[in-house]
């Protein structure tokens, strides 16, 4: 079964740092684009960062220069290092896997973790 499990969330003061981790099982990790999304209260889920199958890293403008996404392929995990956190970063952060490149026709290819809460206090 495909599983994505986030960890590392918590409460930190503005200007501080947190590192999120996503452990995965049940799919071909190297064939999927891995990413992070977040959802703040009253807002839509928004893109934060991802890394594509060719290794390209992308970031939302709001986090560029502060967040860094990385993969640990032998461990089938993905991480998000968050520095210089702002109160606006407060949200539930979700790990995602987009496996459309290898998905069978008619089968699901987008997977989500359960989310981990990040709270940045002032």
PDB file of C-alpha atoms in Angstrom:
ATOM      1  CA  UNK A   1       0.000   0.000   0.000  1.00  0.00           C
ATOM      2  CA  UNK A   2       1.195   3.505  -0.786  1.00  0.00           C
ATOM      3  CA  UNK A   3       1.952   5.430   2.369  1.00  0.00           C
ATOM      4  CA  UNK A   4       3.437   8.853   3.028  1.00  0.00           C
ATOM      5  CA  UNK A   5       4.023   9.854   6.635  1.00  0.00           C
ATOM      6  CA  UNK A   6       5.149  13.341   7.619  1.00  0.00           C
ATOM      7  CA  UNK A   7       6.999  14.240  10.779  1.00  0.00           C
ATOM      8  CA  UNK A   8       8.916  17.150  12.239  1.00  0.00           C
ATOM      9  CA  UNK A   9       6.161  19.674  12.699  1.00  0.00           C
ATOM     10  CA  UNK A  10       5.806  21.729  15.824  1.00  0.00           C
ATOM     11  CA  UNK A  11       5.783  25.222  17.227  1.00  0.00           C
ATOM     12  CA  UNK A  12       8.628  27.649  16.712  1.00  0.00           C
ATOM     13  CA  UNK A  13       9.125  31.375  17.144  1.00  0.00           C
ATOM     14  CA  UNK A  14       9.390  33.643  14.136  1.00  0.00           C
ATOM     15  CA  UNK A  15      12.886  33.547  12.733  1.00  0.00           C
ATOM     16  CA  UNK A  16      13.439  29.981  13.827  1.00  0.00           C
ATOM     17  CA  UNK A  17      13.823  26.783  11.844  1.00  0.00           C
ATOM     18  CA  UNK A  18      12.171  23.410  11.442  1.00  0.00           C
ATOM     19  CA  UNK A  19      12.889  20.384   9.302  1.00  0.00           C
ATOM     20  CA  UNK A  20      10.032  18.271   8.017  1.00  0.00           C
ATOM     21  CA  UNK A  21      10.463  14.699   6.871  1.00  0.00           C
ATOM     22  CA  UNK A  22       8.319  12.393   4.779  1.00  0.00           C
ATOM     23  CA  UNK A  23       8.823   8.652   4.899  1.00  0.00           C
ATOM     24  CA  UNK A  24       7.339   6.689   2.023  1.00  0.00           C
ATOM     25  CA  UNK A  25       6.515   3.097   1.148  1.00  0.00           C
ATOM     26  CA  UNK A  26       4.613   1.241  -1.534  1.00  0.00           C
ATOM     27  CA  UNK A  27       5.723   2.926  -4.754  1.00  0.00           C
ATOM     28  CA  UNK A  28       8.711   3.476  -7.001  1.00  0.00           C
ATOM     29  CA  UNK A  29      10.130   6.516  -5.265  1.00  0.00           C
ATOM     30  CA  UNK A  30      12.581   7.474  -8.007  1.00  0.00           C
ATOM     31  CA  UNK A  31       9.804   7.542 -10.614  1.00  0.00           C
ATOM     32  CA  UNK A  32       7.647  10.081  -8.798  1.00  0.00           C
ATOM     33  CA  UNK A  33       7.820  13.820  -8.307  1.00  0.00           C
ATOM     34  CA  UNK A  34       7.922  14.486  -4.583  1.00  0.00           C
ATOM     35  CA  UNK A  35       6.629  17.675  -3.054  1.00  0.00           C
ATOM     36  CA  UNK A  36       5.294  19.657  -0.164  1.00  0.00           C
ATOM     37  CA  UNK A  37       2.038  21.566   0.050  1.00  0.00           C
ATOM     38  CA  UNK A  38       0.461  23.461   2.902  1.00  0.00           C
ATOM     39  CA  UNK A  39      -2.953  24.614   3.990  1.00  0.00           C
ATOM     40  CA  UNK A  40      -3.540  27.458   6.411  1.00  0.00           C
ATOM     41  CA  UNK A  41      -6.869  27.975   8.188  1.00  0.00           C
ATOM     42  CA  UNK A  42      -9.471  29.334   5.797  1.00  0.00           C
ATOM     43  CA  UNK A  43      -7.225  29.010   2.760  1.00  0.00           C
ATOM     44  CA  UNK A  44      -6.785  26.612  -0.132  1.00  0.00           C
ATOM     45  CA  UNK A  45      -4.017  24.077  -0.148  1.00  0.00           C
ATOM     46  CA  UNK A  46      -1.049  25.689  -1.840  1.00  0.00           C
ATOM     47  CA  UNK A  47       2.153  24.543  -3.439  1.00  0.00           C
ATOM     48  CA  UNK A  48       5.314  24.971  -1.406  1.00  0.00           C
ATOM     49  CA  UNK A  49       8.047  23.007  -3.144  1.00  0.00           C
ATOM     50  CA  UNK A  50       8.734  19.926  -5.195  1.00  0.00           C
ATOM     51  CA  UNK A  51      11.487  18.006  -6.886  1.00  0.00           C
ATOM     52  CA  UNK A  52      10.772  16.422 -10.246  1.00  0.00           C
ATOM     53  CA  UNK A  53      12.007  13.123 -11.590  1.00  0.00           C
ATOM     54  CA  UNK A  54      14.886  14.853 -13.374  1.00  0.00           C
ATOM     55  CA  UNK A  55      16.038  16.472 -10.130  1.00  0.00           C
ATOM     56  CA  UNK A  56      14.699  19.968 -10.724  1.00  0.00           C
ATOM     57  CA  UNK A  57      13.712  21.767  -7.528  1.00  0.00           C
ATOM     58  CA  UNK A  58      10.899  24.274  -7.514  1.00  0.00           C
ATOM     59  CA  UNK A  59       9.701  26.685  -4.837  1.00  0.00           C
ATOM     60  CA  UNK A  60       6.781  28.969  -4.297  1.00  0.00           C
ATOM     61  CA  UNK A  61       7.803  32.616  -4.339  1.00  0.00           C
ATOM     62  CA  UNK A  62       6.730  32.992  -0.732  1.00  0.00           C
ATOM     63  CA  UNK A  63       9.332  30.500   0.496  1.00  0.00           C
ATOM     64  CA  UNK A  64      12.123  30.938  -2.036  1.00  0.00           C
ATOM     65  CA  UNK A  65      15.430  31.536  -0.328  1.00  0.00           C
ATOM     66  CA  UNK A  66      14.158  30.275   3.018  1.00  0.00           C
ATOM     67  CA  UNK A  67      13.070  26.671   2.373  1.00  0.00           C
ATOM     68  CA  UNK A  68      15.065  23.833   0.857  1.00  0.00           C
ATOM     69  CA  UNK A  69      13.698  20.530  -0.396  1.00  0.00           C
ATOM     70  CA  UNK A  70      15.881  17.442  -0.502  1.00  0.00           C
ATOM     71  CA  UNK A  71      15.607  13.725  -1.163  1.00  0.00           C
ATOM     72  CA  UNK A  72      17.283  10.781   0.455  1.00  0.00           C
ATOM     73  CA  UNK A  73      16.801   8.173  -2.240  1.00  0.00           C
ATOM     74  CA  UNK A  74      18.255   5.178  -0.378  1.00  0.00           C
ATOM     75  CA  UNK A  75      15.760   5.818   2.417  1.00  0.00           C
ATOM     76  CA  UNK A  76      12.870   6.744   0.092  1.00  0.00           C
ATOM     77  CA  UNK A  77      12.310   9.950   2.001  1.00  0.00           C
ATOM     78  CA  UNK A  78      11.955  13.640   1.267  1.00  0.00           C
ATOM     79  CA  UNK A  79      12.662  16.583   3.559  1.00  0.00           C
ATOM     80  CA  UNK A  80      11.866  20.247   3.805  1.00  0.00           C
ATOM     81  CA  UNK A  81      14.298  22.457   5.678  1.00  0.00           C
ATOM     82  CA  UNK A  82      12.502  25.631   6.717  1.00  0.00           C
ATOM     83  CA  UNK A  83      14.578  28.589   7.870  1.00  0.00           C
ATOM     84  CA  UNK A  84      13.669  32.130   8.855  1.00  0.00           C
ATOM     85  CA  UNK A  85      10.124  31.073   9.537  1.00  0.00           C
ATOM     86  CA  UNK A  86       7.380  33.669   9.512  1.00  0.00           C
ATOM     87  CA  UNK A  87       3.957  33.656  11.107  1.00  0.00           C
ATOM     88  CA  UNK A  88       2.532  33.406   7.589  1.00  0.00           C
ATOM     89  CA  UNK A  89       4.112  29.958   7.301  1.00  0.00           C
ATOM     90  CA  UNK A  90       1.718  28.573   9.888  1.00  0.00           C
ATOM     91  CA  UNK A  91      -0.195  25.737   8.232  1.00  0.00           C
ATOM     92  CA  UNK A  92      -0.633  22.015   7.978  1.00  0.00           C
ATOM     93  CA  UNK A  93       2.103  20.734   5.703  1.00  0.00           C
ATOM     94  CA  UNK A  94       1.449  17.770   3.430  1.00  0.00           C
ATOM     95  CA  UNK A  95       3.860  15.508   1.629  1.00  0.00           C
ATOM     96  CA  UNK A  96       2.876  14.487  -1.899  1.00  0.00           C
ATOM     97  CA  UNK A  97       3.927  12.008  -4.549  1.00  0.00           C
ATOM     98  CA  UNK A  98       2.999  12.472  -8.199  1.00  0.00           C
ATOM     99  CA  UNK A  99       3.596   9.189  -9.982  1.00  0.00           C
ATOM    100  CA  UNK A 100       1.777   9.815 -13.252  1.00  0.00           C
ATOM    101  CA  UNK A 101       4.827   8.930 -15.330  1.00  0.00           C
ATOM    102  CA  UNK A 102       4.605   5.276 -14.293  1.00  0.00           C
ATOM    103  CA  UNK A 103       0.956   4.890 -13.340  1.00  0.00           C
ATOM    104  CA  UNK A 104      -1.155   2.280 -15.035  1.00  0.00           C
ATOM    105  CA  UNK A 105      -4.085   3.514 -17.079  1.00  0.00           C
ATOM    106  CA  UNK A 106      -7.119   4.130 -14.918  1.00  0.00           C
ATOM    107  CA  UNK A 107      -5.181   3.862 -11.671  1.00  0.00           C
ATOM    108  CA  UNK A 108      -4.451   6.568  -9.076  1.00  0.00           C
ATOM    109  CA  UNK A 109      -1.147   8.380  -9.379  1.00  0.00           C
ATOM    110  CA  UNK A 110      -1.344  11.228  -6.837  1.00  0.00           C
ATOM    111  CA  UNK A 111      -0.792  10.455  -3.168  1.00  0.00           C
ATOM    112  CA  UNK A 112      -0.841  12.502   0.030  1.00  0.00           C
ATOM    113  CA  UNK A 113       0.338  12.156   3.568  1.00  0.00           C
ATOM    114  CA  UNK A 114      -1.814  12.954   6.569  1.00  0.00           C
ATOM    115  CA  UNK A 115      -0.142  16.290   7.253  1.00  0.00           C
ATOM    116  CA  UNK A 116       1.912  17.761  10.061  1.00  0.00           C
ATOM    117  CA  UNK A 117       1.153  21.018  11.854  1.00  0.00           C
ATOM    118  CA  UNK A 118       3.642  23.870  11.747  1.00  0.00           C
ATOM    119  CA  UNK A 119       2.918  26.827  13.985  1.00  0.00           C
ATOM    120  CA  UNK A 120       5.085  29.939  13.932  1.00  0.00           C
ATOM    121  CA  UNK A 121       4.524  32.281  16.838  1.00  0.00           C
ATOM    122  CA  UNK A 122       5.439  35.934  17.169  1.00  0.00           C
TER     123      UNK A 122
END
